[in-house]
């Protein structure tokens, strides 16, 4: 889902660096509507530096004298607060509010409101909010950096909006026959390099099967493990010795 209806409202931010970092977090998560309410003078050099590739969001920011003006056209107004207690009993985590926010986004504007670095949101500003978000932290350190708080909220919305698809494993499962060849090769190699004695081989192989069984499953995985075994055999000179001595033929490299 498109997050075009999400507006980030910063109330009276103090530091240009934070405003720039907020723009960057917004850009990372596909949110572009930024309003600064109750503005204070900002170090714009710092803001541009921290915004990086998100400078267009910084340039396009709107300002308004009050929070009421900044959210006038928004349905849901989600306030964020580090503090607990009075007026904040209905606070939930960003993840808990996310479905409500996404649903509202489908039909209208939703504001996510963040307070001042030095004193957060006033009670009057909090009263304008329909919902309160509290990002979980330790009791000893509840106040999160402004831009990081914005990032956590935007990230939750971004992931839940389905905008992101996690990478899929492209290599299919290796068939049992190939896996068994891999174990055969490892058995040979571990004998060749002197890692185990022939009488311990069965026991050691059970251990190796257990270890590799936890992670080595795909065709690519198995091919890599076979490559390692072949290279170790080659480096130990075992396959040459075998050919010279006319003992077991080193079929390994032809497999
Ligand atoms: N000293 C301020 C904290 C300001 S931190 C106070 O006592 O309120 C700046 C802003 O980041 C906060 O107003 C809030 O919008 C957001 N923020 C910081 N920590 C947060 C948390 N744990 N949960 C939700 N929002 C948080």
Short mmCIF file of C-alpha atoms and ligand atoms in Angstrom, two decimals:
data_model
loop_
_atom_site.label_atom_id
_atom_site.label_comp_id
_atom_site.label_asym_id
_atom_site.label_seq_id
_atom_site.Cartn_x
_atom_site.Cartn_y
_atom_site.Cartn_z
CA UNK A 1 0.00 0.00 0.00
CA UNK A 2 1.11 3.54 -0.86
CA UNK A 3 2.09 5.63 2.17
CA UNK A 4 1.35 8.90 0.33
CA UNK A 5 -1.32 9.77 2.89
CA UNK A 6 1.07 9.64 5.84
CA UNK A 7 2.25 13.02 7.10
CA UNK A 8 5.14 13.41 9.51
CA UNK A 9 4.68 16.44 11.76
CA UNK A 10 7.61 17.68 13.82
CA UNK A 11 6.62 20.12 16.52
CA UNK A 12 9.28 22.77 17.26
CA UNK A 13 12.37 20.72 16.42
CA UNK A 14 15.59 22.24 17.80
CA UNK A 15 18.33 20.63 15.75
CA UNK A 16 18.78 20.85 11.99
CA UNK A 17 20.62 17.53 12.10
CA UNK A 18 17.55 15.79 13.48
CA UNK A 19 15.28 17.32 10.85
CA UNK A 20 17.69 16.16 8.12
CA UNK A 21 17.81 12.66 9.60
CA UNK A 22 14.01 12.59 9.75
CA UNK A 23 13.92 13.38 6.00
CA UNK A 24 16.32 10.54 5.36
CA UNK A 25 14.23 8.08 7.39
CA UNK A 26 11.12 9.21 5.51
CA UNK A 27 12.83 8.75 2.17
CA UNK A 28 14.01 5.26 3.19
CA UNK A 29 10.42 4.25 3.88
CA UNK A 30 8.58 6.00 1.05
CA UNK A 31 6.99 8.82 3.07
CA UNK A 32 7.37 12.34 1.69
CA UNK A 33 4.91 14.71 3.43
CA UNK A 34 6.76 16.68 6.14
CA UNK A 35 5.30 19.56 8.14
CA UNK A 36 7.12 21.52 10.82
CA UNK A 37 4.73 23.06 13.32
CA UNK A 38 5.61 25.83 15.79
CA UNK A 39 8.99 26.27 14.07
CA UNK A 40 12.17 27.44 15.76
CA UNK A 41 15.32 28.58 13.92
CA UNK A 42 17.17 25.58 12.48
CA UNK A 43 20.73 25.03 11.34
CA UNK A 44 19.93 24.23 7.72
CA UNK A 45 23.50 23.33 6.82
CA UNK A 46 23.34 20.55 9.38
CA UNK A 47 19.88 19.56 8.11
CA UNK A 48 21.04 19.25 4.50
CA UNK A 49 24.10 17.30 5.55
CA UNK A 50 22.04 14.75 7.47
CA UNK A 51 19.26 14.58 4.86
CA UNK A 52 21.74 13.29 2.25
CA UNK A 53 19.75 11.98 -0.74
CA UNK A 54 16.50 13.06 0.98
CA UNK A 55 17.11 16.75 0.31
CA UNK A 56 13.95 17.00 -1.87
CA UNK A 57 11.83 16.10 1.19
CA UNK A 58 13.65 18.75 3.22
CA UNK A 59 13.10 21.35 0.51
CA UNK A 60 9.43 20.47 0.11
CA UNK A 61 8.65 20.70 3.85
CA UNK A 62 5.72 22.86 4.90
CA UNK A 63 5.56 24.93 8.07
CA UNK A 64 2.61 25.93 10.20
CA UNK A 65 2.32 28.08 13.30
CA UNK A 66 0.51 25.48 15.35
CA UNK A 67 -0.01 21.74 15.49
CA UNK A 68 -3.75 22.30 15.04
CA UNK A 69 -3.07 23.85 11.62
CA UNK A 70 -0.60 21.12 10.65
CA UNK A 71 -3.16 18.36 11.21
CA UNK A 72 -6.33 20.22 10.24
CA UNK A 73 -6.97 17.99 7.20
CA UNK A 74 -5.98 14.70 8.89
CA UNK A 75 -8.37 12.02 10.11
CA UNK A 76 -6.19 10.13 12.53
CA UNK A 77 -3.65 12.13 14.49
CA UNK A 78 -1.10 9.86 16.10
CA UNK A 79 0.94 11.52 18.83
CA UNK A 80 4.19 10.00 20.01
CA UNK A 81 5.45 10.33 23.54
CA UNK A 82 8.40 9.08 25.52
CA UNK A 83 6.65 9.84 28.79
CA UNK A 84 4.26 7.53 30.53
CA UNK A 85 1.39 8.36 32.84
CA UNK A 86 -1.16 11.16 32.64
CA UNK A 87 -3.10 11.32 29.31
CA UNK A 88 -1.03 8.47 27.93
CA UNK A 89 -2.77 5.41 29.38
CA UNK A 90 -4.09 4.39 25.97
CA UNK A 91 -0.61 4.41 24.42
CA UNK A 92 0.35 1.43 22.27
CA UNK A 93 3.46 0.46 20.35
CA UNK A 94 3.97 1.49 16.70
CA UNK A 95 3.42 -2.13 15.68
CA UNK A 96 0.12 -2.33 17.53
CA UNK A 97 -1.22 0.88 15.93
CA UNK A 98 0.06 0.09 12.44
CA UNK A 99 -3.03 -1.80 11.14
CA UNK A 100 -5.30 1.05 12.30
CA UNK A 101 -3.05 3.62 10.65
CA UNK A 102 -2.86 1.70 7.36
CA UNK A 103 -6.62 1.27 7.26
CA UNK A 104 -7.13 5.01 7.78
CA UNK A 105 -4.48 5.80 5.15
CA UNK A 106 -6.58 4.10 2.51
CA UNK A 107 -9.21 6.83 2.72
CA UNK A 108 -7.57 9.95 4.14
CA UNK A 109 -4.58 11.71 5.59
CA UNK A 110 -2.97 10.44 8.79
CA UNK A 111 -0.53 12.54 10.83
CA UNK A 112 2.28 11.10 12.92
CA UNK A 113 3.25 13.80 15.40
CA UNK A 114 6.64 14.06 17.11
CA UNK A 115 7.56 16.45 19.93
CA UNK A 116 10.42 18.77 20.71
CA UNK A 117 13.81 17.31 21.61
CA UNK A 118 13.88 19.36 24.83
CA UNK A 119 10.29 19.10 26.05
CA UNK A 120 8.21 16.79 23.88
CA UNK A 121 4.55 17.66 23.20
CA UNK A 122 2.49 19.91 25.48
CA UNK A 123 -0.73 18.56 27.01
CA UNK A 124 -2.74 20.78 24.65
CA UNK A 125 -0.90 19.29 21.68
CA UNK A 126 -1.40 15.79 23.05
CA UNK A 127 -5.10 16.52 23.36
CA UNK A 128 -5.30 17.01 19.58
CA UNK A 129 -4.09 13.44 19.06
CA UNK A 130 -6.60 10.66 18.53
CA UNK A 131 -4.02 7.95 19.34
CA UNK A 132 -0.77 7.82 21.31
CA UNK A 133 2.28 5.80 20.35
CA UNK A 134 4.88 4.79 22.85
CA UNK A 135 7.97 3.02 21.54
CA UNK A 136 9.03 0.37 24.06
CA UNK A 137 12.30 1.09 25.86
CA UNK A 138 13.91 0.32 29.19
CA UNK A 139 12.44 2.12 32.20
CA UNK A 140 15.78 3.81 32.81
CA UNK A 141 16.04 5.35 29.35
CA UNK A 142 12.70 6.06 27.73
CA UNK A 143 13.52 9.05 25.55
CA UNK A 144 14.60 8.12 22.02
CA UNK A 145 16.36 10.49 19.66
CA UNK A 146 13.73 12.30 17.58
CA UNK A 147 14.91 11.03 14.18
CA UNK A 148 15.29 7.50 15.49
CA UNK A 149 11.76 7.58 16.89
CA UNK A 150 10.51 8.71 13.46
CA UNK A 151 12.48 5.90 11.81
CA UNK A 152 10.98 3.23 14.07
CA UNK A 153 7.43 4.39 13.32
CA UNK A 154 8.01 4.77 9.56
CA UNK A 155 9.74 1.40 9.41
CA UNK A 156 6.79 -0.38 11.02
CA UNK A 157 4.39 1.26 8.55
CA UNK A 158 6.64 0.49 5.61
CA UNK A 159 7.03 -3.20 6.40
CA UNK A 160 3.33 -3.67 7.23
CA UNK A 161 2.27 -1.81 4.07
CA UNK A 162 3.68 -4.68 2.00
CA UNK A 163 6.04 -2.35 0.14
CA UNK A 164 8.89 -4.65 0.93
CA UNK A 165 9.37 -8.20 -0.27
CA UNK A 166 12.00 -10.19 1.53
CA UNK A 167 14.51 -11.88 -0.77
CA UNK A 168 13.58 -15.40 -1.74
CA UNK A 169 15.94 -18.36 -1.86
CA UNK A 170 16.39 -19.01 -5.56
CA UNK A 171 18.29 -22.26 -5.29
CA UNK A 172 15.98 -25.26 -4.88
CA UNK A 173 16.39 -28.10 -2.40
CA UNK A 174 19.26 -30.42 -3.27
CA UNK A 175 18.07 -33.97 -4.02
CA UNK A 176 19.06 -36.69 -1.61
CA UNK A 177 21.30 -38.36 -4.22
CA UNK A 178 23.50 -35.23 -4.54
CA UNK A 179 23.56 -34.73 -0.79
CA UNK A 180 24.82 -38.31 -0.36
CA UNK A 181 27.58 -37.66 -2.91
CA UNK A 182 28.56 -34.60 -0.88
CA UNK A 183 28.80 -36.67 2.29
CA UNK A 184 30.84 -39.31 0.43
CA UNK A 185 33.22 -36.62 -0.74
CA UNK A 186 33.56 -35.15 2.73
CA UNK A 187 34.24 -38.57 4.17
CA UNK A 188 37.03 -39.12 1.66
CA UNK A 189 38.46 -35.67 2.21
CA UNK A 190 38.45 -35.93 6.01
CA UNK A 191 40.33 -39.21 5.73
CA UNK A 192 42.76 -37.74 3.18
CA UNK A 193 43.65 -34.75 5.31
CA UNK A 194 43.98 -36.89 8.43
CA UNK A 195 41.03 -35.36 10.24
CA UNK A 196 39.78 -38.79 11.28
CA UNK A 197 40.92 -42.39 11.37
CA UNK A 198 39.02 -44.94 9.25
CA UNK A 199 37.64 -46.67 12.35
CA UNK A 200 36.09 -43.39 13.56
CA UNK A 201 34.71 -42.40 10.16
CA UNK A 202 31.12 -43.67 10.65
CA UNK A 203 30.84 -41.92 13.98
CA UNK A 204 32.29 -38.65 12.65
CA UNK A 205 30.01 -38.73 9.64
CA UNK A 206 26.94 -38.93 11.86
CA UNK A 207 28.15 -35.74 13.55
CA UNK A 208 28.79 -34.04 10.22
CA UNK A 209 25.35 -35.04 8.94
CA UNK A 210 23.78 -33.48 12.02
CA UNK A 211 25.75 -30.23 11.59
CA UNK A 212 25.20 -29.83 7.87
CA UNK A 213 21.61 -30.99 8.18
CA UNK A 214 20.85 -27.81 10.11
CA UNK A 215 21.88 -25.52 7.28
CA UNK A 216 23.04 -27.17 4.08
CA UNK A 217 19.92 -27.87 2.06
CA UNK A 218 19.86 -26.09 -1.28
CA UNK A 219 21.59 -27.09 -4.49
CA UNK A 220 23.92 -24.10 -4.14
CA UNK A 221 24.76 -25.05 -0.54
CA UNK A 222 25.62 -28.61 -1.52
CA UNK A 223 27.72 -27.52 -4.49
CA UNK A 224 29.73 -25.16 -2.27
CA UNK A 225 30.36 -27.90 0.29
CA UNK A 226 31.44 -30.29 -2.47
CA UNK A 227 33.78 -27.64 -3.86
CA UNK A 228 35.38 -27.18 -0.44
CA UNK A 229 35.96 -30.92 -0.07
CA UNK A 230 37.50 -31.21 -3.56
CA UNK A 231 39.77 -28.24 -2.97
CA UNK A 232 40.92 -29.64 0.37
CA UNK A 233 41.72 -32.95 -1.29
CA UNK A 234 43.62 -31.19 -4.03
CA UNK A 235 45.55 -29.02 -1.56
CA UNK A 236 46.50 -32.01 0.57
CA UNK A 237 47.85 -33.75 -2.55
CA UNK A 238 45.77 -36.74 -1.62
CA UNK A 239 44.21 -37.29 -5.00
CA UNK A 240 47.61 -37.26 -6.75
CA UNK A 241 49.09 -39.66 -4.23
CA UNK A 242 46.18 -41.94 -4.77
CA UNK A 243 46.74 -41.97 -8.55
CA UNK A 244 50.48 -42.46 -8.20
CA UNK A 245 50.10 -45.35 -5.82
CA UNK A 246 47.58 -46.94 -8.15
CA UNK A 247 45.26 -47.23 -5.20
CA UNK A 248 41.73 -45.86 -5.24
CA UNK A 249 41.18 -43.78 -8.32
CA UNK A 250 40.52 -40.15 -7.70
CA UNK A 251 37.12 -40.10 -9.30
CA UNK A 252 36.25 -37.15 -7.16
CA UNK A 253 37.16 -34.47 -9.66
CA UNK A 254 35.11 -36.07 -12.43
CA UNK A 255 31.97 -36.28 -10.38
N1 LIG B 1 12.45 15.31 26.65
C1 LIG B 1 11.30 14.95 25.91
C2 LIG B 1 11.59 13.82 24.98
C3 LIG B 1 11.75 14.32 23.65
S1 LIG B 1 12.33 13.18 22.53
C4 LIG B 1 10.15 14.57 26.82
O1 LIG B 1 10.40 14.48 27.99
O2 LIG B 1 9.06 14.34 26.33
C5 LIG B 1 11.61 13.90 21.08
C6 LIG B 1 10.40 13.21 20.57
O3 LIG B 1 10.74 11.91 20.10
C7 LIG B 1 9.28 12.97 21.55
O4 LIG B 1 8.49 14.12 21.78
C8 LIG B 1 8.50 11.90 20.83
O5 LIG B 1 7.77 12.46 19.78
C9 LIG B 1 9.62 11.05 20.26
N2 LIG B 1 10.00 9.97 21.19
C10 LIG B 1 11.13 9.85 21.89
N3 LIG B 1 11.14 8.72 22.63
C11 LIG B 1 9.95 8.11 22.38
C12 LIG B 1 9.33 6.90 22.81
N4 LIG B 1 9.93 6.09 23.68
N5 LIG B 1 8.12 6.59 22.33
C13 LIG B 1 7.50 7.40 21.45
N6 LIG B 1 8.02 8.55 21.00
C14 LIG B 1 9.23 8.91 21.44
#
